[in-house]
C-alpha atoms as a PDB file:
ATOM      1  CA  MET A   1      77.129   0.365 174.956  1.00  0.00           C
ATOM      2  CA  GLU A   2      74.504  -0.521 173.097  1.00  0.00           C
ATOM      3  CA  TYR A   3      71.278   1.735 171.801  1.00  0.00           C
ATOM      4  CA  TYR A   4      68.118  -1.627 173.196  1.00  0.00           C
ATOM      5  CA  SER A   5      64.510   0.247 173.381  1.00  0.00           C
ATOM      6  CA  PHE A   6      61.910  -1.099 174.742  1.00  0.00           C
ATOM      7  CA  LEU A   7      58.862   0.101 172.697  1.00  0.00           C
ATOM      8  CA  LEU A   8      55.657   0.013 174.302  1.00  0.00           C
ATOM      9  CA  GLY A   9      53.817   0.697 170.458  1.00  0.00           C
ATOM     10  CA  LEU A  10      50.582  -0.053 168.364  1.00  0.00           C
ATOM     11  CA  LEU A  11      52.954  -2.750 167.193  1.00  0.00           C
ATOM     12  CA  ALA A  12      55.888  -2.979 169.381  1.00  0.00           C
ATOM     13  CA  PHE A  13      56.090  -1.819 173.005  1.00  0.00           C
ATOM     14  CA  PHE A  14      58.525  -3.148 175.704  1.00  0.00           C
ATOM     15  CA  LEU A  15      56.288  -2.617 179.038  1.00  0.00           C
ATOM     16  CA  LEU A  16      59.190  -3.634 181.628  1.00  0.00           C
ATOM     17  CA  GLY A  17      57.983  -3.982 185.075  1.00  0.00           C
ATOM     18  CA  ARG A  18      57.589  -5.636 188.662  1.00  0.00           C
ATOM     19  CA  LEU A  19      60.281  -8.395 189.772  1.00  0.00           C
ATOM     20  CA  PHE A  20      57.795 -11.311 190.494  1.00  0.00           C
ATOM     21  CA  ALA A  21      58.933 -14.302 192.470  1.00  0.00           C
ATOM     22  CA  SER A  22      58.073 -16.598 189.607  1.00  0.00           C
ATOM     23  CA  ALA A  23      59.883 -14.128 186.873  1.00  0.00           C
ATOM     24  CA  ASP A  24      63.061 -16.708 187.067  1.00  0.00           C
ATOM     25  CA  ILE A  25      61.373 -19.163 185.828  1.00  0.00           C
ATOM     26  CA  VAL A  26      58.669 -18.993 182.965  1.00  0.00           C
ATOM     27  CA  GLU A  27      60.659 -20.288 179.787  1.00  0.00           C
ATOM     28  CA  PHE A  28      60.670 -17.561 176.524  1.00  0.00           C
ATOM     29  CA  ASP A  29      58.247 -19.282 174.576  1.00  0.00           C
ATOM     30  CA  GLU A  30      56.170 -18.585 176.496  1.00  0.00           C
ATOM     31  CA  ASN A  31      54.936 -15.953 176.230  1.00  0.00           C
ATOM     32  CA  TYR A  32      57.754 -14.891 173.590  1.00  0.00           C
ATOM     33  CA  GLU A  33      59.508 -15.807 170.009  1.00  0.00           C
ATOM     34  CA  ILE A  34      62.193 -14.248 167.921  1.00  0.00           C
ATOM     35  CA  THR A  35      61.309 -11.969 165.377  1.00  0.00           C
ATOM     36  CA  TRP A  36      64.774 -11.248 163.238  1.00  0.00           C
ATOM     37  CA  GLY A  37      68.459 -12.443 163.153  1.00  0.00           C
ATOM     38  CA  TYR A  38      66.747 -15.938 163.631  1.00  0.00           C
ATOM     39  CA  ASP A  39      71.516 -17.089 163.824  1.00  0.00           C
ATOM     40  CA  HIS A  40      72.121 -14.525 166.394  1.00  0.00           C
ATOM     41  CA  VAL A  41      70.355 -15.901 169.377  1.00  0.00           C
ATOM     42  CA  LEU A  42      70.935 -18.116 171.619  1.00  0.00           C
ATOM     43  CA  LEU A  43      68.398 -19.870 174.956  1.00  0.00           C
ATOM     44  CA  PHE A  44      69.944 -20.485 178.202  1.00  0.00           C
ATOM     45  CA  ASN A  45      69.031 -22.426 181.734  1.00  0.00           C
ATOM     46  CA  GLN A  46      65.808 -24.304 180.075  1.00  0.00           C
ATOM     47  CA  GLY A  47      64.993 -21.363 177.968  1.00  0.00           C
ATOM     48  CA  ARG A  48      64.853 -18.571 181.058  1.00  0.00           C
ATOM     49  CA  GLU A  49      67.201 -16.400 179.418  1.00  0.00           C
ATOM     50  CA  VAL A  50      67.594 -15.526 175.895  1.00  0.00           C
ATOM     51  CA  GLN A  51      71.404 -13.620 174.122  1.00  0.00           C
ATOM     52  CA  LEU A  52      70.898 -11.351 171.484  1.00  0.00           C
ATOM     53  CA  SER A  53      74.420 -10.639 169.337  1.00  0.00           C
ATOM     54  CA  MET A  54      75.125  -8.400 166.840  1.00  0.00           C
ATOM     55  CA  ASP A  55      77.755  -8.302 164.457  1.00  0.00           C
ATOM     56  CA  ILE A  56      78.418  -7.200 161.419  1.00  0.00           C
ATOM     57  CA  SER A  57      76.606  -8.797 159.910  1.00  0.00           C
ATOM     58  CA  SER A  58      73.554  -9.173 162.026  1.00  0.00           C
ATOM     59  CA  GLY A  59      71.649  -7.685 164.760  1.00  0.00           C
ATOM     60  CA  ALA A  60      68.484  -9.907 165.693  1.00  0.00           C
ATOM     61  CA  GLY A  61      65.059  -9.372 167.843  1.00  0.00           C
ATOM     62  CA  PHE A  62      62.528 -11.025 169.918  1.00  0.00           C
ATOM     63  CA  GLY A  63      58.917  -9.673 170.331  1.00  0.00           C
ATOM     64  CA  SER A  64      55.641 -10.531 172.757  1.00  0.00           C
ATOM     65  CA  LYS A  65      53.716 -12.502 171.090  1.00  0.00           C
ATOM     66  CA  LEU A  66      50.135 -10.756 172.145  1.00  0.00           C
ATOM     67  CA  ARG A  67      49.764  -7.869 172.156  1.00  0.00           C
ATOM     68  CA  TYR A  68      48.313  -5.609 175.407  1.00  0.00           C
ATOM     69  CA  GLY A  69      45.820  -3.403 176.815  1.00  0.00           C
ATOM     70  CA  SER A  70      47.680  -1.746 180.083  1.00  0.00           C
ATOM     71  CA  GLY A  71      49.881  -3.661 182.865  1.00  0.00           C
ATOM     72  CA  PHE A  72      52.757  -3.813 184.708  1.00  0.00           C
ATOM     73  CA  PHE A  73      55.775  -5.659 183.483  1.00  0.00           C
ATOM     74  CA  HIS A  74      59.467  -6.193 183.687  1.00  0.00           C
ATOM     75  CA  MET A  75      62.444  -7.485 182.173  1.00  0.00           C
ATOM     76  CA  ARG A  76      66.012  -8.113 183.604  1.00  0.00           C
ATOM     77  CA  ILE A  77      68.691  -6.805 181.561  1.00  0.00           C
ATOM     78  CA  LYS A  78      72.609  -7.523 181.046  1.00  0.00           C
ATOM     79  CA  LEU A  79      74.432  -4.906 178.635  1.00  0.00           C
ATOM     80  CA  PRO A  80      77.948  -6.088 176.756  1.00  0.00           C
ATOM     81  CA  PRO A  81      80.728  -5.548 178.362  1.00  0.00           C
ATOM     82  CA  LYS A  82      82.873  -4.526 175.541  1.00  0.00           C
ATOM     83  CA  ASP A  83      83.264  -1.250 173.978  1.00  0.00           C
ATOM     84  CA  SER A  84      79.792  -1.152 172.055  1.00  0.00           C
ATOM     85  CA  ALA A  85      78.997   2.317 170.852  1.00  0.00           C
ATOM     86  CA  GLY A  86      77.299   3.774 168.972  1.00  0.00           C
ATOM     87  CA  LEU A  87      75.199   0.152 168.842  1.00  0.00           C
ATOM     88  CA  THR A  88      70.853   0.451 168.172  1.00  0.00           C
ATOM     89  CA  SER A  89      67.316  -1.026 169.414  1.00  0.00           C
ATOM     90  CA  GLN A  90      64.240  -0.360 165.892  1.00  0.00           C
ATOM     91  CA  GLY A  91      60.590   0.011 166.827  1.00  0.00           C
ATOM     92  CA  ASP A  92      57.598   0.584 165.576  1.00  0.00           C
ATOM     93  CA  LYS A  93      56.405   4.826 165.359  1.00  0.00           C
ATOM     94  CA  HIS A  94      53.161   4.297 166.405  1.00  0.00           C
ATOM     95  CA  ASP A  95      52.147   3.957 170.845  1.00  0.00           C
ATOM     96  CA  GLU A  96      55.658   3.578 172.625  1.00  0.00           C
ATOM     97  CA  LEU A  97      56.898   3.616 175.709  1.00  0.00           C
ATOM     98  CA  ASP A  98      61.416   3.627 175.166  1.00  0.00           C
ATOM     99  CA  PHE A  99      64.110   2.443 176.953  1.00  0.00           C
ATOM    100  CA  GLU A 100      66.675   2.814 175.096  1.00  0.00           C
ATOM    101  CA  PHE A 101      70.750   2.406 176.231  1.00  0.00           C
ATOM    102  CA  LEU A 102      72.856   5.001 174.123  1.00  0.00           C
ATOM    103  CA  GLY A 103      76.450   3.229 173.133  1.00  0.00           C
ATOM    104  CA  ASN A 104      79.415   4.672 174.582  1.00  0.00           C
ATOM    105  CA  ARG A 105      83.023   4.081 174.598  1.00  0.00           C
ATOM    106  CA  GLU A 106      84.150   1.013 177.765  1.00  0.00           C
ATOM    107  CA  GLY A 107      84.783   2.765 180.139  1.00  0.00           C
ATOM    108  CA  LYS A 108      81.968   6.235 180.010  1.00  0.00           C
ATOM    109  CA  PRO A 109      79.250   5.848 182.244  1.00  0.00           C
ATOM    110  CA  ILE A 110      75.517   4.890 179.639  1.00  0.00           C
ATOM    111  CA  THR A 111      72.827   6.645 179.543  1.00  0.00           C
ATOM    112  CA  LEU A 112      69.718   5.930 178.986  1.00  0.00           C
ATOM    113  CA  GLN A 113      67.184   7.442 177.074  1.00  0.00           C
ATOM    114  CA  THR A 114      63.705   7.617 177.434  1.00  0.00           C
ATOM    115  CA  ASN A 115      60.894   8.693 175.172  1.00  0.00           C
ATOM    116  CA  VAL A 116      58.029   8.770 174.880  1.00  0.00           C
ATOM    117  CA  PHE A 117      54.859   8.339 171.935  1.00  0.00           C
ATOM    118  CA  ALA A 118      51.458   8.978 171.052  1.00  0.00           C
ATOM    119  CA  ASP A 119      50.006   8.168 167.616  1.00  0.00           C
ATOM    120  CA  GLY A 120      53.444   8.601 166.055  1.00  0.00           C
ATOM    121  CA  VAL A 121      54.820  11.988 167.919  1.00  0.00           C
ATOM    122  CA  GLY A 122      57.670  11.486 170.461  1.00  0.00           C
ATOM    123  CA  ASN A 123      60.297  14.035 170.440  1.00  0.00           C
ATOM    124  CA  ARG A 124      60.299  13.957 175.104  1.00  0.00           C
ATOM    125  CA  GLU A 125      62.975  12.514 174.917  1.00  0.00           C
ATOM    126  CA  GLN A 126      64.611  11.996 179.011  1.00  0.00           C
ATOM    127  CA  ARG A 127      68.356  10.900 179.775  1.00  0.00           C
ATOM    128  CA  ILE A 128      70.462  10.139 182.459  1.00  0.00           C
ATOM    129  CA  LEU A 129      73.271   8.895 183.284  1.00  0.00           C
ATOM    130  CA  LEU A 130      73.177   5.207 185.190  1.00  0.00           C
ATOM    131  CA  TRP A 131      74.373   4.387 188.808  1.00  0.00           C
ATOM    132  CA  PHE A 132      75.947   1.375 187.671  1.00  0.00           C
ATOM    133  CA  ASP A 133      78.054  -0.984 185.563  1.00  0.00           C
ATOM    134  CA  PRO A 134      74.615  -2.257 183.190  1.00  0.00           C
ATOM    135  CA  ALA A 135      77.389  -4.760 182.049  1.00  0.00           C
ATOM    136  CA  ALA A 136      78.085  -5.726 185.090  1.00  0.00           C
ATOM    137  CA  ASN A 137      74.952  -7.495 186.391  1.00  0.00           C
ATOM    138  CA  PHE A 138      71.750  -8.047 185.282  1.00  0.00           C
ATOM    139  CA  HIS A 139      69.000  -5.441 186.425  1.00  0.00           C
ATOM    140  CA  THR A 140      65.970  -4.399 186.048  1.00  0.00           C
ATOM    141  CA  TYR A 141      64.032  -2.554 183.916  1.00  0.00           C
ATOM    142  CA  GLN A 142      59.915  -1.671 185.036  1.00  0.00           C
ATOM    143  CA  ILE A 143      57.438   0.346 183.220  1.00  0.00           C
ATOM    144  CA  LEU A 144      53.910   1.248 184.286  1.00  0.00           C
ATOM    145  CA  TRP A 145      51.072   1.567 182.132  1.00  0.00           C
ATOM    146  CA  ASN A 146      47.372   2.108 182.935  1.00  0.00           C
ATOM    147  CA  GLN A 147      44.711   5.442 182.081  1.00  0.00           C
ATOM    148  CA  HIS A 148      46.154   8.328 184.901  1.00  0.00           C
ATOM    149  CA  GLN A 149      50.304   8.166 184.052  1.00  0.00           C
ATOM    150  CA  ILE A 150      53.450   6.439 182.806  1.00  0.00           C
ATOM    151  CA  VAL A 151      55.722   5.877 184.933  1.00  0.00           C
ATOM    152  CA  PHE A 152      59.938   4.474 184.351  1.00  0.00           C
ATOM    153  CA  TYR A 153      62.008   2.331 187.190  1.00  0.00           C
ATOM    154  CA  VAL A 154      64.878   0.406 187.025  1.00  0.00           C
ATOM    155  CA  ASP A 155      65.747  -1.596 190.279  1.00  0.00           C
ATOM    156  CA  ASP A 156      61.887  -0.361 191.669  1.00  0.00           C
ATOM    157  CA  VAL A 157      63.173   3.123 192.193  1.00  0.00           C
ATOM    158  CA  PRO A 158      60.199   6.057 189.768  1.00  0.00           C
ATOM    159  CA  ILE A 159      62.978   7.562 187.007  1.00  0.00           C
ATOM    160  CA  ARG A 160      60.754   8.826 184.701  1.00  0.00           C
ATOM    161  CA  VAL A 161      56.888   9.562 184.802  1.00  0.00           C
ATOM    162  CA  PHE A 162      54.629  10.783 182.598  1.00  0.00           C
ATOM    163  CA  LYS A 163      51.230  12.074 182.979  1.00  0.00           C
ATOM    164  CA  ASN A 164      47.598  11.290 181.103  1.00  0.00           C
ATOM    165  CA  ASN A 165      46.762  15.285 180.189  1.00  0.00           C
ATOM    166  CA  LYS A 166      44.600  14.423 177.222  1.00  0.00           C
ATOM    167  CA  ASN A 167      42.520  17.193 179.055  1.00  0.00           C
ATOM    168  CA  ILE A 168      44.475  19.489 177.798  1.00  0.00           C
ATOM    169  CA  GLY A 169      45.846  18.172 173.907  1.00  0.00           C
ATOM    170  CA  VAL A 170      48.782  15.779 175.148  1.00  0.00           C
ATOM    171  CA  GLY A 171      48.840  12.382 173.099  1.00  0.00           C
ATOM    172  CA  TYR A 172      48.729  10.306 175.617  1.00  0.00           C
ATOM    173  CA  PRO A 173      49.505   5.625 174.743  1.00  0.00           C
ATOM    174  CA  SER A 174      46.306   3.979 174.692  1.00  0.00           C
ATOM    175  CA  GLN A 175      46.604   1.529 171.647  1.00  0.00           C
ATOM    176  CA  ALA A 176      47.535  -1.702 172.005  1.00  0.00           C
ATOM    177  CA  MET A 177      50.560  -2.834 172.058  1.00  0.00           C
ATOM    178  CA  GLN A 178      53.322  -5.614 172.171  1.00  0.00           C
ATOM    179  CA  VAL A 179      56.555  -6.548 173.995  1.00  0.00           C
ATOM    180  CA  GLU A 180      59.715  -5.712 171.105  1.00  0.00           C
ATOM    181  CA  ALA A 181      63.159  -5.681 171.451  1.00  0.00           C
ATOM    182  CA  SER A 182      66.074  -5.497 169.004  1.00  0.00           C
ATOM    183  CA  LEU A 183      69.142  -4.884 168.959  1.00  0.00           C
ATOM    184  CA  TRP A 184      71.111  -3.375 165.782  1.00  0.00           C
ATOM    185  CA  ASP A 185      74.079  -1.344 164.503  1.00  0.00           C
ATOM    186  CA  GLY A 186      72.617   2.593 165.105  1.00  0.00           C
ATOM    187  CA  ASP A 187      75.963   4.362 164.316  1.00  0.00           C
ATOM    188  CA  SER A 188      75.028   6.706 161.805  1.00  0.00           C
ATOM    189  CA  TRP A 189      72.791   8.678 165.390  1.00  0.00           C
ATOM    190  CA  ALA A 190      73.213   6.898 169.196  1.00  0.00           C
ATOM    191  CA  THR A 191      76.775   8.305 170.248  1.00  0.00           C
ATOM    192  CA  ASP A 192      77.756  11.288 170.417  1.00  0.00           C
ATOM    193  CA  GLY A 193      74.995  11.994 167.237  1.00  0.00           C
ATOM    194  CA  GLY A 194      76.537   9.702 165.517  1.00  0.00           C
ATOM    195  CA  LYS A 195      80.455  10.840 165.660  1.00  0.00           C
ATOM    196  CA  THR A 196      81.856   7.918 167.496  1.00  0.00           C
ATOM    197  CA  LYS A 197      81.453   4.982 165.201  1.00  0.00           C
ATOM    198  CA  THR A 198      80.795   1.269 165.832  1.00  0.00           C
ATOM    199  CA  ASN A 199      84.465  -1.139 166.681  1.00  0.00           C
ATOM    200  CA  TRP A 200      84.025  -3.848 165.575  1.00  0.00           C
ATOM    201  CA  SER A 201      87.159  -5.730 166.074  1.00  0.00           C
ATOM    202  CA  MET A 202      84.768  -5.878 169.452  1.00  0.00           C
ATOM    203  CA  ALA A 203      82.063  -7.885 168.196  1.00  0.00           C
ATOM    204  CA  PRO A 204      79.886  -9.961 169.135  1.00  0.00           C
ATOM    205  CA  PHE A 205      78.545  -7.686 171.196  1.00  0.00           C
ATOM    206  CA  LYS A 206      75.704  -9.390 173.450  1.00  0.00           C
ATOM    207  CA  ALA A 207      73.153  -9.565 175.845  1.00  0.00           C
ATOM    208  CA  HIS A 208      71.595 -10.537 178.071  1.00  0.00           C
ATOM    209  CA  PHE A 209      67.595 -11.144 178.796  1.00  0.00           C
ATOM    210  CA  GLN A 210      66.043 -12.476 181.753  1.00  0.00           C
ATOM    211  CA  GLY A 211      61.731 -12.434 183.123  1.00  0.00           C
ATOM    212  CA  PHE A 212      59.570 -13.563 180.673  1.00  0.00           C
ATOM    213  CA  ASP A 213      57.112 -13.434 182.946  1.00  0.00           C
ATOM    214  CA  ILE A 214      53.949 -11.150 181.165  1.00  0.00           C
ATOM    215  CA  GLY A 215      51.369  -9.806 183.798  1.00  0.00           C
ATOM    216  CA  GLY A 216      49.903  -7.260 181.415  1.00  0.00           C
ATOM    217  CA  CYS A 217      45.938  -7.975 180.125  1.00  0.00           C
ATOM    218  CA  PRO A 218      46.307  -9.089 177.405  1.00  0.00           C
ATOM    219  CA  ILE A 219      43.644  -8.395 173.892  1.00  0.00           C
ATOM    220  CA  ILE A 220      42.795 -10.980 172.973  1.00  0.00           C
ATOM    221  CA  GLN A 221      41.079 -11.449 169.465  1.00  0.00           C
ATOM    222  CA  ASN A 222      37.796  -9.138 169.452  1.00  0.00           C
ATOM    223  CA  THR A 223      38.942  -8.165 173.224  1.00  0.00           C
ATOM    224  CA  ASN A 224      38.089  -4.589 174.163  1.00  0.00           C
ATOM    225  CA  VAL A 225      41.005  -3.006 174.707  1.00  0.00           C
ATOM    226  CA  GLN A 226      38.820  -0.473 177.712  1.00  0.00           C
ATOM    227  CA  GLU A 227      38.856  -3.527 179.146  1.00  0.00           C
ATOM    228  CA  CYS A 228      41.924  -2.907 180.016  1.00  0.00           C
ATOM    229  CA  TYR A 229      41.492  -0.423 181.963  1.00  0.00           C
ATOM    230  CA  SER A 230      39.153  -2.333 184.979  1.00  0.00           C
ATOM    231  CA  PRO A 231      39.988  -2.161 188.365  1.00  0.00           C
ATOM    232  CA  LYS A 232      40.424  -5.861 188.892  1.00  0.00           C
ATOM    233  CA  TYR A 233      43.738  -5.176 187.390  1.00  0.00           C
ATOM    234  CA  TRP A 234      45.946  -4.242 190.561  1.00  0.00           C
ATOM    235  CA  TRP A 235      47.832  -2.260 187.847  1.00  0.00           C
ATOM    236  CA  ASN A 236      44.309   0.248 187.747  1.00  0.00           C
ATOM    237  CA  SER A 237      43.862   0.614 191.559  1.00  0.00           C
ATOM    238  CA  GLU A 238      43.609   4.370 193.171  1.00  0.00           C
ATOM    239  CA  LYS A 239      47.252   3.383 194.852  1.00  0.00           C
ATOM    240  CA  TYR A 240      48.571   3.307 191.141  1.00  0.00           C
ATOM    241  CA  TRP A 241      47.485   6.852 189.978  1.00  0.00           C
ATOM    242  CA  LYS A 242      50.113   8.936 191.616  1.00  0.00           C
ATOM    243  CA  LEU A 243      53.389   8.656 193.329  1.00  0.00           C
ATOM    244  CA  ASP A 244      54.244   8.089 196.763  1.00  0.00           C
ATOM    245  CA  SER A 245      55.933  10.484 198.742  1.00  0.00           C
ATOM    246  CA  LYS A 246      58.143   7.778 199.155  1.00  0.00           C
ATOM    247  CA  GLN A 247      59.045   7.359 195.782  1.00  0.00           C
ATOM    248  CA  GLN A 248      58.600  10.686 194.274  1.00  0.00           C
ATOM    249  CA  ILE A 249      62.138  12.185 197.094  1.00  0.00           C
ATOM    250  CA  GLU A 250      63.491   8.737 194.549  1.00  0.00           C
ATOM    251  CA  LEU A 251      62.678   9.606 191.709  1.00  0.00           C
ATOM    252  CA  GLU A 252      62.921  13.770 192.510  1.00  0.00           C
ATOM    253  CA  ASN A 253      66.522  12.730 193.340  1.00  0.00           C
ATOM    254  CA  VAL A 254      67.405  10.674 190.589  1.00  0.00           C
ATOM    255  CA  ARG A 255      65.974  13.736 188.287  1.00  0.00           C
ATOM    256  CA  ASN A 256      68.665  15.997 190.533  1.00  0.00           C
ATOM    257  CA  LYS A 257      72.055  14.106 190.166  1.00  0.00           C
ATOM    258  CA  TYR A 258      71.540  11.572 186.762  1.00  0.00           C
ATOM    259  CA  MET A 259      70.074  13.380 184.899  1.00  0.00           C
ATOM    260  CA  SER A 260      71.424  14.705 182.118  1.00  0.00           C
ATOM    261  CA  TYR A 261      68.715  15.486 179.098  1.00  0.00           C
ATOM    262  CA  ASP A 262      64.628  16.327 179.398  1.00  0.00           C
ATOM    263  CA  TYR A 263      63.090  18.059 176.476  1.00  0.00           C
ATOM    264  CA  CYS A 264      61.880  20.490 178.390  1.00  0.00           C
ATOM    265  CA  SER A 265      64.500  22.023 179.180  1.00  0.00           C
ATOM    266  CA  ASP A 266      65.676  22.219 175.469  1.00  0.00           C
ATOM    267  CA  ARG A 267      64.591  25.580 174.965  1.00  0.00           C
ATOM    268  CA  PRO A 268      67.137  26.656 171.306  1.00  0.00           C
ATOM    269  CA  ARG A 269      64.412  23.254 170.202  1.00  0.00           C
ATOM    270  CA  TYR A 270      61.497  24.372 172.049  1.00  0.00           C
ATOM    271  CA  PRO A 271      61.310  28.043 172.382  1.00  0.00           C
ATOM    272  CA  VAL A 272      57.574  27.066 173.651  1.00  0.00           C
ATOM    273  CA  PRO A 273      57.397  24.315 176.337  1.00  0.00           C
ATOM    274  CA  PRO A 274      54.974  21.988 175.429  1.00  0.00           C
ATOM    275  CA  PRO A 275      52.172  21.494 176.975  1.00  0.00           C
ATOM    276  CA  GLU A 276      53.534  18.903 179.581  1.00  0.00           C
ATOM    277  CA  CYS A 277      56.537  20.191 181.156  1.00  0.00           C
ATOM    278  CA  LEU A 278      53.989  23.412 182.837  1.00  0.00           C
ATOM    279  CA  LEU A 279      52.258  21.281 184.282  1.00  0.00           C
ATOM    280  CA  GLN A 280      55.279  19.516 186.128  1.00  0.00           C
END
């Protein structure tokens, strides 16, 4: 499948969060706008579902109209059912929190990669093999982002935690960011390190998105990003400073059963583990 990226960044972040009851009644145009590939985007169900498509001529993308300083957001996504190895999505290199679906041949498990960038420094990849077919139905991809931790979720199950360890010199995303999603050709690297190329005979590749409410703290005009750390936003309350016991068990289950790569364990790449890895 293709490699989509939900990017948390100074110019681009894809915060995904809790599915509220109102999520599917919010129209796309309320919070988002098409950013490129206009003729490769279709809206369905009165603007409550968006399709991005990609062929050999172009991909497509959309982004939020506002920037955010913290939040707990969601997006429901259904991947293309066809062989779409090598496709990818892009974003800027400032602060980012990424969900990336790494392409594969039809019938093979889909790898979900997450990454964390702070001040342009990333290389913190973790990969899991999804325990379901992301092309068969919509699934919810979520990210909690506050000043204590970043948590990646799939269908409310935590799959990764990145703690704020600025006190030991580890960068932590803290810049105002936008929501951005895009689909483009990344067969130079996205699948098997670029060895598996996009099969254009299967194009167009189509991904569907739902859930366009945004529950983050908006940065409007001269709003100070520090205001987004206020406890008036429920995701900043002490309850969300760490996982509860049930979530911790769920996280360990995912890591034990489905994790295929963790940068913290890559000794050829990092002979000396990054400092945050020593605290896990």
